[in-house]
Amino acid sequence: MMSTKNVQNTRISQQIRVIHGALLDIVSVINRPDRDEVLIKEAGIRLDRALFPLLVGIERLGPISIVELAARTGRDHTTVSRQVAKLESLGLVDRRANETDRRVREAVVTRQGKEMTVHIDAARERIGTAIFASWKPAEIDDLVRLMRKFADAMKDQPQG
């Protein structure tokens, strides 16, 4: 008699490959510079495309250290530090010492930076609404629930 465990493992292996392919497709679209340009234009803001993901990351995750922000964006921390300094000179973020470890510098969005991310969020919602126009509400609900579950499982996975 054939083991159902081997069949299940084979199916999971195949599904993981499909999931990985879908994630690569999603990440490659998200990382395309022209997509950022479209979002910036739709938001009606003036911001260098290289600074855009950092501003959004700081707003969502801040206060956040420069090293953590660099790790999350896949950029060198010295590059991120220069770019955050540019955001600071534009009045969109402030840099400050961490409350528990004064050696760590953190970035936090300013009121002006938050106003800009509100415009970005509204543009993202307009674009997302168009993407999901042909989806049933239950399909969107399932995607949201399962994406959050998947993201949480990945975050909880030990590094190694």
PDB file of C-alpha atoms in Angstrom:
ATOM      1  CA  MET A   1       0.000   0.000   0.000  1.00  0.00           C
ATOM      2  CA  MET A   2       1.309   3.447  -0.962  1.00  0.00           C
ATOM      3  CA  SER A   3       1.906   5.993   1.791  1.00  0.00           C
ATOM      4  CA  THR A   4      -0.361   9.039   1.643  1.00  0.00           C
ATOM      5  CA  LYS A   5       2.384  11.042   3.355  1.00  0.00           C
ATOM      6  CA  ASN A   6       4.619  10.845   0.256  1.00  0.00           C
ATOM      7  CA  VAL A   7       1.722  11.920  -1.971  1.00  0.00           C
ATOM      8  CA  GLN A   8       0.984  14.838   0.359  1.00  0.00           C
ATOM      9  CA  ASN A   9       4.664  15.854   0.486  1.00  0.00           C
ATOM     10  CA  THR A  10       4.852  15.779  -3.320  1.00  0.00           C
ATOM     11  CA  ARG A  11       1.728  17.944  -3.567  1.00  0.00           C
ATOM     12  CA  ILE A  12       3.088  20.427  -1.010  1.00  0.00           C
ATOM     13  CA  SER A  13       6.424  20.570  -2.900  1.00  0.00           C
ATOM     14  CA  GLN A  14       4.592  21.346  -6.134  1.00  0.00           C
ATOM     15  CA  GLN A  15       2.434  23.982  -4.445  1.00  0.00           C
ATOM     16  CA  ILE A  16       5.442  25.621  -2.796  1.00  0.00           C
ATOM     17  CA  ARG A  17       7.023  25.943  -6.227  1.00  0.00           C
ATOM     18  CA  VAL A  18       3.853  27.612  -7.577  1.00  0.00           C
ATOM     19  CA  ILE A  19       3.653  29.924  -4.542  1.00  0.00           C
ATOM     20  CA  HIS A  20       7.317  30.853  -4.968  1.00  0.00           C
ATOM     21  CA  GLY A  21       6.742  31.623  -8.648  1.00  0.00           C
ATOM     22  CA  ALA A  22       3.742  33.809  -7.808  1.00  0.00           C
ATOM     23  CA  LEU A  23       5.731  35.656  -5.138  1.00  0.00           C
ATOM     24  CA  LEU A  24       8.584  36.254  -7.584  1.00  0.00           C
ATOM     25  CA  ASP A  25       6.062  37.679 -10.070  1.00  0.00           C
ATOM     26  CA  ILE A  26       4.540  39.925  -7.383  1.00  0.00           C
ATOM     27  CA  VAL A  27       7.899  41.131  -6.038  1.00  0.00           C
ATOM     28  CA  SER A  28       9.222  41.826  -9.540  1.00  0.00           C
ATOM     29  CA  VAL A  29       6.157  43.965 -10.299  1.00  0.00           C
ATOM     30  CA  ILE A  30       6.397  45.768  -6.953  1.00  0.00           C
ATOM     31  CA  ASN A  31      10.113  46.457  -7.485  1.00  0.00           C
ATOM     32  CA  ARG A  32       9.730  47.864 -11.002  1.00  0.00           C
ATOM     33  CA  PRO A  33      10.733  51.533 -11.025  1.00  0.00           C
ATOM     34  CA  ASP A  34       8.016  52.390 -13.542  1.00  0.00           C
ATOM     35  CA  ARG A  35       5.356  51.075 -11.135  1.00  0.00           C
ATOM     36  CA  ASP A  36       6.619  53.448  -8.443  1.00  0.00           C
ATOM     37  CA  GLU A  37       6.488  56.278 -10.973  1.00  0.00           C
ATOM     38  CA  VAL A  38       2.855  55.427 -11.775  1.00  0.00           C
ATOM     39  CA  LEU A  39       1.956  55.418  -8.073  1.00  0.00           C
ATOM     40  CA  ILE A  40       3.790  58.692  -7.431  1.00  0.00           C
ATOM     41  CA  LYS A  41       2.028  60.313 -10.382  1.00  0.00           C
ATOM     42  CA  GLU A  42      -1.379  58.902  -9.331  1.00  0.00           C
ATOM     43  CA  ALA A  43      -0.778  60.251  -5.806  1.00  0.00           C
ATOM     44  CA  GLY A  44      -0.018  63.700  -7.212  1.00  0.00           C
ATOM     45  CA  ILE A  45       3.165  64.064  -5.178  1.00  0.00           C
ATOM     46  CA  ARG A  46       6.686  65.151  -5.996  1.00  0.00           C
ATOM     47  CA  LEU A  47       9.189  62.695  -4.613  1.00  0.00           C
ATOM     48  CA  ASP A  48      12.268  60.988  -5.992  1.00  0.00           C
ATOM     49  CA  ARG A  49      11.399  57.394  -6.850  1.00  0.00           C
ATOM     50  CA  ALA A  50      14.328  56.058  -4.777  1.00  0.00           C
ATOM     51  CA  LEU A  51      12.976  57.795  -1.660  1.00  0.00           C
ATOM     52  CA  PHE A  52       9.395  56.648  -2.106  1.00  0.00           C
ATOM     53  CA  PRO A  53       9.656  53.105  -0.621  1.00  0.00           C
ATOM     54  CA  LEU A  54      11.709  54.413   2.294  1.00  0.00           C
ATOM     55  CA  LEU A  55       9.132  57.052   3.195  1.00  0.00           C
ATOM     56  CA  VAL A  56       6.354  54.467   3.090  1.00  0.00           C
ATOM     57  CA  GLY A  57       8.435  52.002   5.107  1.00  0.00           C
ATOM     58  CA  ILE A  58       9.205  54.594   7.770  1.00  0.00           C
ATOM     59  CA  GLU A  59       5.548  55.581   7.988  1.00  0.00           C
ATOM     60  CA  ARG A  60       4.387  51.961   8.306  1.00  0.00           C
ATOM     61  CA  LEU A  61       7.145  50.633  10.554  1.00  0.00           C
ATOM     62  CA  GLY A  62       8.521  53.670  12.356  1.00  0.00           C
ATOM     63  CA  PRO A  63      10.140  54.538  14.466  1.00  0.00           C
ATOM     64  CA  ILE A  64      12.620  52.250  12.730  1.00  0.00           C
ATOM     65  CA  SER A  65      16.396  52.084  12.800  1.00  0.00           C
ATOM     66  CA  ILE A  66      18.318  52.788   9.630  1.00  0.00           C
ATOM     67  CA  VAL A  67      19.870  49.308   9.791  1.00  0.00           C
ATOM     68  CA  GLU A  68      16.442  47.628  10.086  1.00  0.00           C
ATOM     69  CA  LEU A  69      15.033  49.771   7.273  1.00  0.00           C
ATOM     70  CA  ALA A  70      17.995  48.858   5.067  1.00  0.00           C
ATOM     71  CA  ALA A  71      17.520  45.156   5.811  1.00  0.00           C
ATOM     72  CA  ARG A  72      13.802  45.328   4.996  1.00  0.00           C
ATOM     73  CA  THR A  73      14.405  47.132   1.707  1.00  0.00           C
ATOM     74  CA  GLY A  74      17.403  45.054   0.646  1.00  0.00           C
ATOM     75  CA  ARG A  75      19.672  48.086   0.444  1.00  0.00           C
ATOM     76  CA  ASP A  76      23.030  48.921   1.962  1.00  0.00           C
ATOM     77  CA  HIS A  77      22.639  50.788   5.260  1.00  0.00           C
ATOM     78  CA  THR A  78      24.975  53.596   4.174  1.00  0.00           C
ATOM     79  CA  THR A  79      22.827  54.208   1.080  1.00  0.00           C
ATOM     80  CA  VAL A  80      19.662  54.148   3.185  1.00  0.00           C
ATOM     81  CA  SER A  81      21.232  56.537   5.677  1.00  0.00           C
ATOM     82  CA  ARG A  82      21.971  59.047   2.877  1.00  0.00           C
ATOM     83  CA  GLN A  83      18.460  58.646   1.464  1.00  0.00           C
ATOM     84  CA  VAL A  84      16.836  59.094   4.881  1.00  0.00           C
ATOM     85  CA  ALA A  85      18.950  62.228   5.331  1.00  0.00           C
ATOM     86  CA  LYS A  86      17.451  63.479   2.062  1.00  0.00           C
ATOM     87  CA  LEU A  87      13.932  62.697   3.360  1.00  0.00           C
ATOM     88  CA  GLU A  88      14.840  64.596   6.528  1.00  0.00           C
ATOM     89  CA  SER A  89      16.039  67.616   4.528  1.00  0.00           C
ATOM     90  CA  LEU A  90      12.668  67.590   2.727  1.00  0.00           C
ATOM     91  CA  GLY A  91      10.877  67.688   6.092  1.00  0.00           C
ATOM     92  CA  LEU A  92       9.276  64.266   5.572  1.00  0.00           C
ATOM     93  CA  VAL A  93      11.063  62.363   8.362  1.00  0.00           C
ATOM     94  CA  ASP A  94      12.975  63.094  11.532  1.00  0.00           C
ATOM     95  CA  ARG A  95      15.926  61.101  12.815  1.00  0.00           C
ATOM     96  CA  ARG A  96      16.360  60.674  16.527  1.00  0.00           C
ATOM     97  CA  ALA A  97      18.095  58.503  19.086  1.00  0.00           C
ATOM     98  CA  ASN A  98      16.282  55.351  20.192  1.00  0.00           C
ATOM     99  CA  GLU A  99      14.705  55.752  23.634  1.00  0.00           C
ATOM    100  CA  THR A 100      16.288  52.588  25.064  1.00  0.00           C
ATOM    101  CA  ASP A 101      19.618  52.602  23.204  1.00  0.00           C
ATOM    102  CA  ARG A 102      20.884  56.106  22.459  1.00  0.00           C
ATOM    103  CA  ARG A 103      23.494  54.724  20.035  1.00  0.00           C
ATOM    104  CA  VAL A 104      20.744  53.596  17.641  1.00  0.00           C
ATOM    105  CA  ARG A 105      19.355  56.223  15.268  1.00  0.00           C
ATOM    106  CA  GLU A 106      15.721  55.853  14.249  1.00  0.00           C
ATOM    107  CA  ALA A 107      13.632  57.446  11.539  1.00  0.00           C
ATOM    108  CA  VAL A 108      10.067  58.585  12.165  1.00  0.00           C
ATOM    109  CA  VAL A 109       7.660  60.217   9.730  1.00  0.00           C
ATOM    110  CA  THR A 110       6.732  63.873  10.251  1.00  0.00           C
ATOM    111  CA  ARG A 111       3.281  65.386   9.846  1.00  0.00           C
ATOM    112  CA  GLN A 112       4.258  66.464   6.323  1.00  0.00           C
ATOM    113  CA  GLY A 113       5.528  62.954   5.549  1.00  0.00           C
ATOM    114  CA  LYS A 114       2.291  61.438   6.861  1.00  0.00           C
ATOM    115  CA  GLU A 115       0.266  63.750   4.621  1.00  0.00           C
ATOM    116  CA  MET A 116       2.275  62.505   1.652  1.00  0.00           C
ATOM    117  CA  THR A 117       1.716  58.843   2.558  1.00  0.00           C
ATOM    118  CA  VAL A 118      -2.027  59.520   2.854  1.00  0.00           C
ATOM    119  CA  HIS A 119      -1.956  60.581  -0.815  1.00  0.00           C
ATOM    120  CA  ILE A 120       0.076  57.474  -1.669  1.00  0.00           C
ATOM    121  CA  ASP A 121      -2.418  55.236   0.168  1.00  0.00           C
ATOM    122  CA  ALA A 122      -5.342  56.808  -1.707  1.00  0.00           C
ATOM    123  CA  ALA A 123      -3.561  56.253  -5.033  1.00  0.00           C
ATOM    124  CA  ARG A 124      -2.737  52.657  -4.079  1.00  0.00           C
ATOM    125  CA  GLU A 125      -6.399  52.100  -3.215  1.00  0.00           C
ATOM    126  CA  ARG A 126      -7.545  53.447  -6.598  1.00  0.00           C
ATOM    127  CA  ILE A 127      -5.067  51.201  -8.416  1.00  0.00           C
ATOM    128  CA  GLY A 128      -5.939  48.195  -6.230  1.00  0.00           C
ATOM    129  CA  THR A 129      -9.650  48.727  -6.776  1.00  0.00           C
ATOM    130  CA  ALA A 130      -9.066  48.471 -10.523  1.00  0.00           C
ATOM    131  CA  ILE A 131      -6.998  45.288 -10.093  1.00  0.00           C
ATOM    132  CA  PHE A 132      -9.719  43.626  -8.006  1.00  0.00           C
ATOM    133  CA  ALA A 133     -12.664  44.917 -10.053  1.00  0.00           C
ATOM    134  CA  SER A 134     -13.473  41.479 -11.459  1.00  0.00           C
ATOM    135  CA  TRP A 135     -12.930  39.597  -8.186  1.00  0.00           C
ATOM    136  CA  LYS A 136     -15.759  38.473  -5.947  1.00  0.00           C
ATOM    137  CA  PRO A 137     -15.708  39.952  -2.427  1.00  0.00           C
ATOM    138  CA  ALA A 138     -15.217  36.460  -0.947  1.00  0.00           C
ATOM    139  CA  GLU A 139     -12.133  35.950  -3.140  1.00  0.00           C
ATOM    140  CA  ILE A 140     -10.616  39.201  -1.891  1.00  0.00           C
ATOM    141  CA  ASP A 141     -11.441  38.239   1.710  1.00  0.00           C
ATOM    142  CA  ASP A 142      -9.776  34.841   1.214  1.00  0.00           C
ATOM    143  CA  LEU A 143      -6.685  36.423  -0.328  1.00  0.00           C
ATOM    144  CA  VAL A 144      -6.349  38.939   2.516  1.00  0.00           C
ATOM    145  CA  ARG A 145      -6.820  36.297   5.198  1.00  0.00           C
ATOM    146  CA  LEU A 146      -4.404  33.810   3.621  1.00  0.00           C
ATOM    147  CA  MET A 147      -1.761  36.423   2.750  1.00  0.00           C
ATOM    148  CA  ARG A 148      -1.764  37.637   6.360  1.00  0.00           C
ATOM    149  CA  LYS A 149      -1.563  34.053   7.616  1.00  0.00           C
ATOM    150  CA  PHE A 150       1.325  33.328   5.242  1.00  0.00           C
ATOM    151  CA  ALA A 151       3.185  36.540   6.136  1.00  0.00           C
ATOM    152  CA  ASP A 152       2.779  35.845   9.855  1.00  0.00           C
ATOM    153  CA  ALA A 153       4.034  32.267   9.421  1.00  0.00           C
ATOM    154  CA  MET A 154       7.085  33.542   7.538  1.00  0.00           C
ATOM    155  CA  LYS A 155       7.820  36.167  10.229  1.00  0.00           C
ATOM    156  CA  ASP A 156       7.549  33.498  12.933  1.00  0.00           C
ATOM    157  CA  GLN A 157       9.948  31.145  11.114  1.00  0.00           C
ATOM    158  CA  PRO A 158      13.340  31.124  12.887  1.00  0.00           C
ATOM    159  CA  GLN A 159      16.187  32.692  10.911  1.00  0.00           C
ATOM    160  CA  GLY A 160      18.947  30.336  10.069  1.00  0.00           C
TER     161      GLY A 160
END
